[in-house]
PDB file of C-alpha atoms in Angstrom:
ATOM      1  CA  UNK P 634       3.400   0.897 -16.950  1.00  0.00           C
ATOM      2  CA  UNK P 635       6.729   1.428 -18.608  1.00  0.00           C
ATOM      3  CA  UNK P 636       8.714  -1.497 -20.007  1.00  0.00           C
ATOM      4  CA  UNK P 637      11.675  -0.727 -17.730  1.00  0.00           C
ATOM      5  CA  UNK P 638       9.436  -1.108 -14.664  1.00  0.00           C
ATOM      6  CA  UNK P 639       8.151  -4.453 -15.900  1.00  0.00           C
ATOM      7  CA  UNK P 640      11.698  -5.577 -16.614  1.00  0.00           C
ATOM      8  CA  UNK P 641      12.751  -4.417 -13.147  1.00  0.00           C
ATOM      9  CA  UNK P 642       9.967  -6.490 -11.589  1.00  0.00           C
ATOM     10  CA  UNK P 643      11.065  -9.584 -13.439  1.00  0.00           C
ATOM     11  CA  UNK P 644      14.683  -8.970 -12.453  1.00  0.00           C
ATOM     12  CA  UNK P 645      13.696  -8.444  -8.826  1.00  0.00           C
ATOM     13  CA  UNK P 646      11.884 -11.759  -8.778  1.00  0.00           C
ATOM     14  CA  UNK P 647      14.786 -13.473 -10.515  1.00  0.00           C
ATOM     15  CA  UNK P 648      17.318 -12.130  -8.003  1.00  0.00           C
ATOM     16  CA  UNK P 649      15.095 -13.174  -5.130  1.00  0.00           C
ATOM     17  CA  UNK P 650      14.950 -16.764  -6.271  1.00  0.00           C
ATOM     18  CA  UNK P 651      18.606 -17.194  -5.365  1.00  0.00           C
ATOM     19  CA  UNK P 652      17.770 -16.455  -1.725  1.00  0.00           C
ATOM     20  CA  UNK P 653      15.053 -19.045  -1.327  1.00  0.00           C
ATOM     21  CA  UNK P 654      15.611 -22.425   0.249  1.00  0.00           C
ATOM     22  CA  UNK P 655      13.282 -23.987  -2.292  1.00  0.00           C
ATOM     23  CA  UNK P 656      14.082 -24.336  -5.943  1.00  0.00           C
ATOM     24  CA  UNK P 657      10.560 -24.680  -7.301  1.00  0.00           C
ATOM     25  CA  UNK P 658       8.600 -21.854  -5.701  1.00  0.00           C
ATOM     26  CA  UNK P 659       8.875 -18.497  -3.959  1.00  0.00           C
ATOM     27  CA  UNK P 660       6.509 -16.453  -1.831  1.00  0.00           C
ATOM     28  CA  UNK P 661       5.996 -12.784  -2.664  1.00  0.00           C
ATOM     29  CA  UNK P 662       4.585 -10.688   0.168  1.00  0.00           C
ATOM     30  CA  UNK P 663       2.837  -7.855  -1.652  1.00  0.00           C
ATOM     31  CA  UNK P 664       0.631  -4.865  -1.060  1.00  0.00           C
ATOM     32  CA  UNK P 665      -3.007  -5.342  -1.940  1.00  0.00           C
ATOM     33  CA  UNK P 666      -2.770  -2.357  -4.287  1.00  0.00           C
ATOM     34  CA  UNK P 667      -0.084  -4.027  -6.391  1.00  0.00           C
ATOM     35  CA  UNK P 668      -1.955  -7.323  -6.391  1.00  0.00           C
ATOM     36  CA  UNK P 669      -5.208  -5.610  -7.401  1.00  0.00           C
ATOM     37  CA  UNK P 670      -3.502  -3.652 -10.190  1.00  0.00           C
ATOM     38  CA  UNK P 671      -3.225  -6.651 -12.512  1.00  0.00           C
ATOM     39  CA  UNK P 672       0.582  -6.484 -12.530  1.00  0.00           C
ATOM     40  CA  UNK P 673       1.028 -10.043 -11.298  1.00  0.00           C
ATOM     41  CA  UNK P 674      -1.533 -11.379 -13.764  1.00  0.00           C
ATOM     42  CA  UNK P 675       0.691 -10.010 -16.507  1.00  0.00           C
ATOM     43  CA  UNK P 676       4.170 -10.690 -15.111  1.00  0.00           C
ATOM     44  CA  UNK P 677       3.937 -14.000 -13.317  1.00  0.00           C
ATOM     45  CA  UNK P 678       3.156 -16.203 -16.320  1.00  0.00           C
ATOM     46  CA  UNK P 679       6.176 -14.699 -18.113  1.00  0.00           C
ATOM     47  CA  UNK P 680       8.445 -15.214 -15.098  1.00  0.00           C
ATOM     48  CA  UNK P 681       7.166 -18.709 -14.358  1.00  0.00           C
ATOM     49  CA  UNK P 682       7.586 -19.800 -17.985  1.00  0.00           C
ATOM     50  CA  UNK P 683      11.129 -18.406 -18.131  1.00  0.00           C
ATOM     51  CA  UNK P 684      12.297 -19.711 -14.744  1.00  0.00           C
ATOM     52  CA  UNK P 685      10.168 -22.747 -13.982  1.00  0.00           C
ATOM     53  CA  UNK P 686       9.619 -21.250 -10.540  1.00  0.00           C
ATOM     54  CA  UNK P 687       6.089 -21.011  -9.155  1.00  0.00           C
ATOM     55  CA  UNK P 688       5.300 -17.654  -7.522  1.00  0.00           C
ATOM     56  CA  UNK P 689       2.773 -17.526  -4.701  1.00  0.00           C
ATOM     57  CA  UNK P 690       1.569 -14.003  -3.925  1.00  0.00           C
ATOM     58  CA  UNK P 691       0.265 -13.094  -0.476  1.00  0.00           C
ATOM     59  CA  UNK P 692      -1.589  -9.777  -0.806  1.00  0.00           C
ATOM     60  CA  UNK P 693      -1.850  -7.864   2.468  1.00  0.00           C
ATOM     61  CA  UNK P 694      -1.067  -4.385   3.732  1.00  0.00           C
ATOM     62  CA  UNK P 695       2.579  -3.302   3.867  1.00  0.00           C
ATOM     63  CA  UNK P 696       2.853  -3.659   7.650  1.00  0.00           C
ATOM     64  CA  UNK P 697       1.511  -7.213   7.580  1.00  0.00           C
ATOM     65  CA  UNK P 698       3.668  -8.124   4.563  1.00  0.00           C
ATOM     66  CA  UNK P 699       6.775  -6.957   6.410  1.00  0.00           C
ATOM     67  CA  UNK P 700       5.781  -8.876   9.563  1.00  0.00           C
ATOM     68  CA  UNK P 701       5.153 -11.985   7.467  1.00  0.00           C
ATOM     69  CA  UNK P 702       8.591 -11.692   5.858  1.00  0.00           C
ATOM     70  CA  UNK P 703      10.213 -11.141   9.276  1.00  0.00           C
ATOM     71  CA  UNK P 704       8.681 -14.487  10.253  1.00  0.00           C
ATOM     72  CA  UNK P 705      10.369 -16.098   7.217  1.00  0.00           C
ATOM     73  CA  UNK P 706       7.042 -16.309   5.386  1.00  0.00           C
ATOM     74  CA  UNK P 707       8.271 -14.556   2.255  1.00  0.00           C
ATOM     75  CA  UNK P 708      11.144 -14.497  -0.194  1.00  0.00           C
ATOM     76  CA  UNK P 709      10.355 -11.165  -1.863  1.00  0.00           C
ATOM     77  CA  UNK P 710       8.607  -8.024  -0.593  1.00  0.00           C
ATOM     78  CA  UNK P 711       6.800  -5.609  -2.918  1.00  0.00           C
ATOM     79  CA  UNK P 712       5.566  -2.933  -0.527  1.00  0.00           C
ATOM     80  CA  UNK P 713       5.449   0.845  -0.309  1.00  0.00           C
ATOM     81  CA  UNK P 714       6.617   2.373   2.947  1.00  0.00           C
ATOM     82  CA  UNK P 715      10.266   3.294   2.472  1.00  0.00           C
ATOM     83  CA  UNK P 716      11.149   3.938   6.151  1.00  0.00           C
ATOM     84  CA  UNK P 717       9.702   0.534   7.141  1.00  0.00           C
ATOM     85  CA  UNK P 718      11.497  -1.154   4.241  1.00  0.00           C
ATOM     86  CA  UNK P 719      14.820   0.427   5.217  1.00  0.00           C
ATOM     87  CA  UNK P 720      14.338  -0.674   8.832  1.00  0.00           C
ATOM     88  CA  UNK P 721      13.554  -4.217   7.621  1.00  0.00           C
ATOM     89  CA  UNK P 722      16.921  -4.360   5.829  1.00  0.00           C
ATOM     90  CA  UNK P 723      18.826  -2.571   8.628  1.00  0.00           C
ATOM     91  CA  UNK P 724      17.608  -5.172  11.134  1.00  0.00           C
ATOM     92  CA  UNK P 725      18.963  -7.944   8.913  1.00  0.00           C
ATOM     93  CA  UNK P 726      15.651  -9.360   7.698  1.00  0.00           C
ATOM     94  CA  UNK P 727      16.406  -8.425   4.090  1.00  0.00           C
ATOM     95  CA  UNK P 728      19.530  -7.935   2.037  1.00  0.00           C
ATOM     96  CA  UNK P 729      18.633  -5.399  -0.643  1.00  0.00           C
ATOM     97  CA  UNK P 730      16.049  -2.623  -0.871  1.00  0.00           C
ATOM     98  CA  UNK P 731      15.519  -0.939  -4.198  1.00  0.00           C
ATOM     99  CA  UNK P 732      13.009   1.466  -5.702  1.00  0.00           C
ATOM    100  CA  UNK P 733      11.001  -0.529  -8.195  1.00  0.00           C
ATOM    101  CA  UNK P 734       7.875   1.498  -8.880  1.00  0.00           C
ATOM    102  CA  UNK P 735       6.127   4.469  -7.373  1.00  0.00           C
ATOM    103  CA  UNK P 736       2.642   5.708  -6.837  1.00  0.00           C
ATOM    104  CA  UNK P 737       1.050   8.847  -5.568  1.00  0.00           C
ATOM    105  CA  UNK P 738      -1.975   9.526  -3.442  1.00  0.00           C
ATOM    106  CA  UNK P 739      -5.177  11.476  -3.904  1.00  0.00           C
ATOM    107  CA  UNK P 740      -8.115  12.304  -1.683  1.00  0.00           C
ATOM    108  CA  UNK P 741     -11.426  11.267  -3.190  1.00  0.00           C
ATOM    109  CA  UNK P 742     -14.798  12.033  -1.748  1.00  0.00           C
ATOM    110  CA  UNK P 743     -18.513  12.437  -2.154  1.00  0.00           C
ATOM    111  CA  UNK P 744     -19.810  14.558  -4.992  1.00  0.00           C
ATOM    112  CA  UNK P 745     -21.508  16.868  -2.468  1.00  0.00           C
ATOM    113  CA  UNK P 746     -18.029  17.696  -1.038  1.00  0.00           C
ATOM    114  CA  UNK P 747     -19.229  18.558   2.486  1.00  0.00           C
ATOM    115  CA  UNK P 748     -15.764  19.748   3.591  1.00  0.00           C
ATOM    116  CA  UNK P 749     -15.271  21.908   0.486  1.00  0.00           C
ATOM    117  CA  UNK P 750     -11.929  20.374  -0.466  1.00  0.00           C
ATOM    118  CA  UNK P 751     -12.492  19.654  -4.169  1.00  0.00           C
ATOM    119  CA  UNK P 752      -9.733  21.207  -6.237  1.00  0.00           C
ATOM    120  CA  UNK P 753      -7.438  21.900  -3.290  1.00  0.00           C
ATOM    121  CA  UNK P 754      -3.777  21.192  -4.014  1.00  0.00           C
ATOM    122  CA  UNK P 755      -2.469  21.381  -0.439  1.00  0.00           C
ATOM    123  CA  UNK P 756      -3.225  18.016   1.142  1.00  0.00           C
ATOM    124  CA  UNK P 757      -2.513  19.174   4.693  1.00  0.00           C
ATOM    125  CA  UNK P 758      -4.997  22.036   4.314  1.00  0.00           C
ATOM    126  CA  UNK P 759      -7.560  19.652   2.803  1.00  0.00           C
ATOM    127  CA  UNK P 760      -7.192  17.198   5.680  1.00  0.00           C
ATOM    128  CA  UNK P 761      -7.462  20.032   8.206  1.00  0.00           C
ATOM    129  CA  UNK P 762     -10.729  21.161   6.548  1.00  0.00           C
ATOM    130  CA  UNK P 763     -12.089  17.612   6.623  1.00  0.00           C
ATOM    131  CA  UNK P 764     -11.283  17.375  10.338  1.00  0.00           C
ATOM    132  CA  UNK P 765     -12.643  20.844  11.099  1.00  0.00           C
ATOM    133  CA  UNK P 766     -15.935  20.088   9.358  1.00  0.00           C
ATOM    134  CA  UNK P 767     -16.027  16.580  10.849  1.00  0.00           C
ATOM    135  CA  UNK P 768     -16.882  15.236   7.406  1.00  0.00           C
ATOM    136  CA  UNK P 769     -16.698  11.452   7.297  1.00  0.00           C
ATOM    137  CA  UNK P 770     -13.276  10.059   6.397  1.00  0.00           C
ATOM    138  CA  UNK P 771     -12.700   6.339   5.772  1.00  0.00           C
ATOM    139  CA  UNK P 772      -9.186   5.138   6.530  1.00  0.00           C
ATOM    140  CA  UNK P 773      -7.708   1.756   5.714  1.00  0.00           C
ATOM    141  CA  UNK P 774      -6.556   1.567   9.330  1.00  0.00           C
ATOM    142  CA  UNK P 775      -4.521  -1.520   8.486  1.00  0.00           C
ATOM    143  CA  UNK P 776      -0.843  -0.494   8.869  1.00  0.00           C
ATOM    144  CA  UNK P 777      -0.468  -0.598   5.081  1.00  0.00           C
ATOM    145  CA  UNK P 778       1.853   1.735   3.206  1.00  0.00           C
ATOM    146  CA  UNK P 779      -1.160   3.823   2.231  1.00  0.00           C
ATOM    147  CA  UNK P 780      -2.297   3.976   5.856  1.00  0.00           C
ATOM    148  CA  UNK P 781       1.210   4.939   7.032  1.00  0.00           C
ATOM    149  CA  UNK P 782       1.317   7.729   4.437  1.00  0.00           C
ATOM    150  CA  UNK P 783      -2.153   8.916   5.424  1.00  0.00           C
ATOM    151  CA  UNK P 784      -1.158   9.119   9.104  1.00  0.00           C
ATOM    152  CA  UNK P 785       2.004  11.048   8.257  1.00  0.00           C
ATOM    153  CA  UNK P 786      -0.066  13.572   6.273  1.00  0.00           C
ATOM    154  CA  UNK P 787      -2.558  13.958   9.114  1.00  0.00           C
ATOM    155  CA  UNK P 788       0.371  14.598  11.486  1.00  0.00           C
ATOM    156  CA  UNK P 789       1.769  17.261   9.159  1.00  0.00           C
ATOM    157  CA  UNK P 790      -1.674  18.887   9.104  1.00  0.00           C
ATOM    158  CA  UNK P 791      -1.649  19.078  12.904  1.00  0.00           C
ATOM    159  CA  UNK P 792      -4.585  16.691  13.325  1.00  0.00           C
ATOM    160  CA  UNK P 793      -4.728  13.385  15.218  1.00  0.00           C
ATOM    161  CA  UNK P 794      -7.686  11.694  13.528  1.00  0.00           C
ATOM    162  CA  UNK P 795      -7.455   8.612  15.723  1.00  0.00           C
ATOM    163  CA  UNK P 796      -8.798  10.752  18.581  1.00  0.00           C
ATOM    164  CA  UNK P 797     -12.020  10.901  16.532  1.00  0.00           C
ATOM    165  CA  UNK P 798     -12.040   7.173  15.744  1.00  0.00           C
ATOM    166  CA  UNK P 799     -15.589   5.934  15.360  1.00  0.00           C
ATOM    167  CA  UNK P 800     -17.085   9.394  14.930  1.00  0.00           C
ATOM    168  CA  UNK P 801     -16.141  11.207  11.705  1.00  0.00           C
ATOM    169  CA  UNK P 802     -12.915   9.153  11.304  1.00  0.00           C
ATOM    170  CA  UNK P 803     -13.710   5.531  10.417  1.00  0.00           C
ATOM    171  CA  UNK P 804     -11.040   2.824  10.216  1.00  0.00           C
ATOM    172  CA  UNK P 805     -12.035  -0.087   8.000  1.00  0.00           C
ATOM    173  CA  UNK P 806      -9.097  -2.405   8.721  1.00  0.00           C
ATOM    174  CA  UNK P 807      -9.369  -3.418   5.059  1.00  0.00           C
ATOM    175  CA  UNK P 808      -7.539  -3.158   1.768  1.00  0.00           C
ATOM    176  CA  UNK P 809      -7.892  -0.256  -0.635  1.00  0.00           C
ATOM    177  CA  UNK P 810     -10.767  -1.641  -2.691  1.00  0.00           C
ATOM    178  CA  UNK P 811     -12.887  -2.438   0.356  1.00  0.00           C
ATOM    179  CA  UNK P 812     -12.077   0.938   1.918  1.00  0.00           C
ATOM    180  CA  UNK P 813     -13.090   2.789  -1.248  1.00  0.00           C
ATOM    181  CA  UNK P 814     -16.354   0.841  -1.329  1.00  0.00           C
ATOM    182  CA  UNK P 815     -16.971   1.625   2.344  1.00  0.00           C
ATOM    183  CA  UNK P 816     -16.225   5.292   1.679  1.00  0.00           C
ATOM    184  CA  UNK P 817     -18.698   5.372  -1.179  1.00  0.00           C
ATOM    185  CA  UNK P 818     -21.313   3.636   0.957  1.00  0.00           C
ATOM    186  CA  UNK P 819     -21.003   6.108   3.825  1.00  0.00           C
ATOM    187  CA  UNK P 820     -20.356   9.237   1.751  1.00  0.00           C
ATOM    188  CA  UNK P 821     -16.841   9.617   3.149  1.00  0.00           C
ATOM    189  CA  UNK P 822     -13.544  10.994   1.931  1.00  0.00           C
ATOM    190  CA  UNK P 823     -10.780   8.437   1.358  1.00  0.00           C
ATOM    191  CA  UNK P 824      -7.081   8.772   0.642  1.00  0.00           C
ATOM    192  CA  UNK P 825      -6.155   6.315  -2.080  1.00  0.00           C
ATOM    193  CA  UNK P 826      -3.171   5.530  -4.217  1.00  0.00           C
ATOM    194  CA  UNK P 827      -3.442   5.785  -7.958  1.00  0.00           C
TER     195      UNK P 827
END
């Protein structure tokens, strides 16, 4: 991760501390992907030493993080679903939305590649082939930013995978790590961030 991104994270947390009613701690509602990346393990000790403010991270999917913050259960949001973030601010739940980091998404799958999508560069075509072949696909199914992105890509491919829920399309209702493990266990494709 670049130094400017780390600095931006620290600045974002510092700015957010002015908005909290407490002066000794803040709550960060975060995506599970960011929490699992090790970013907080690196940044929080630096921030806490510099500010004296304890940071409590709640790692959930983007949708749940936003709902938690709407219920006043968060001082800072680190999530990844821009339209939902913009709506959060537009409705008056937040004051500032800024791009802090980015990620991209890839489709991973079983070595046998039953849908024949390995090496494809057009994600909509790959998803359409997965659906057409009814190859197993494990989805987070948790209203996270990754799940929202996955659903938007399915829509652009002309497929409604939820119509096949429980057959070839399996919703785990879990974070990324658990969904990847489930996908491995069942020999399924998974869309994941990297």
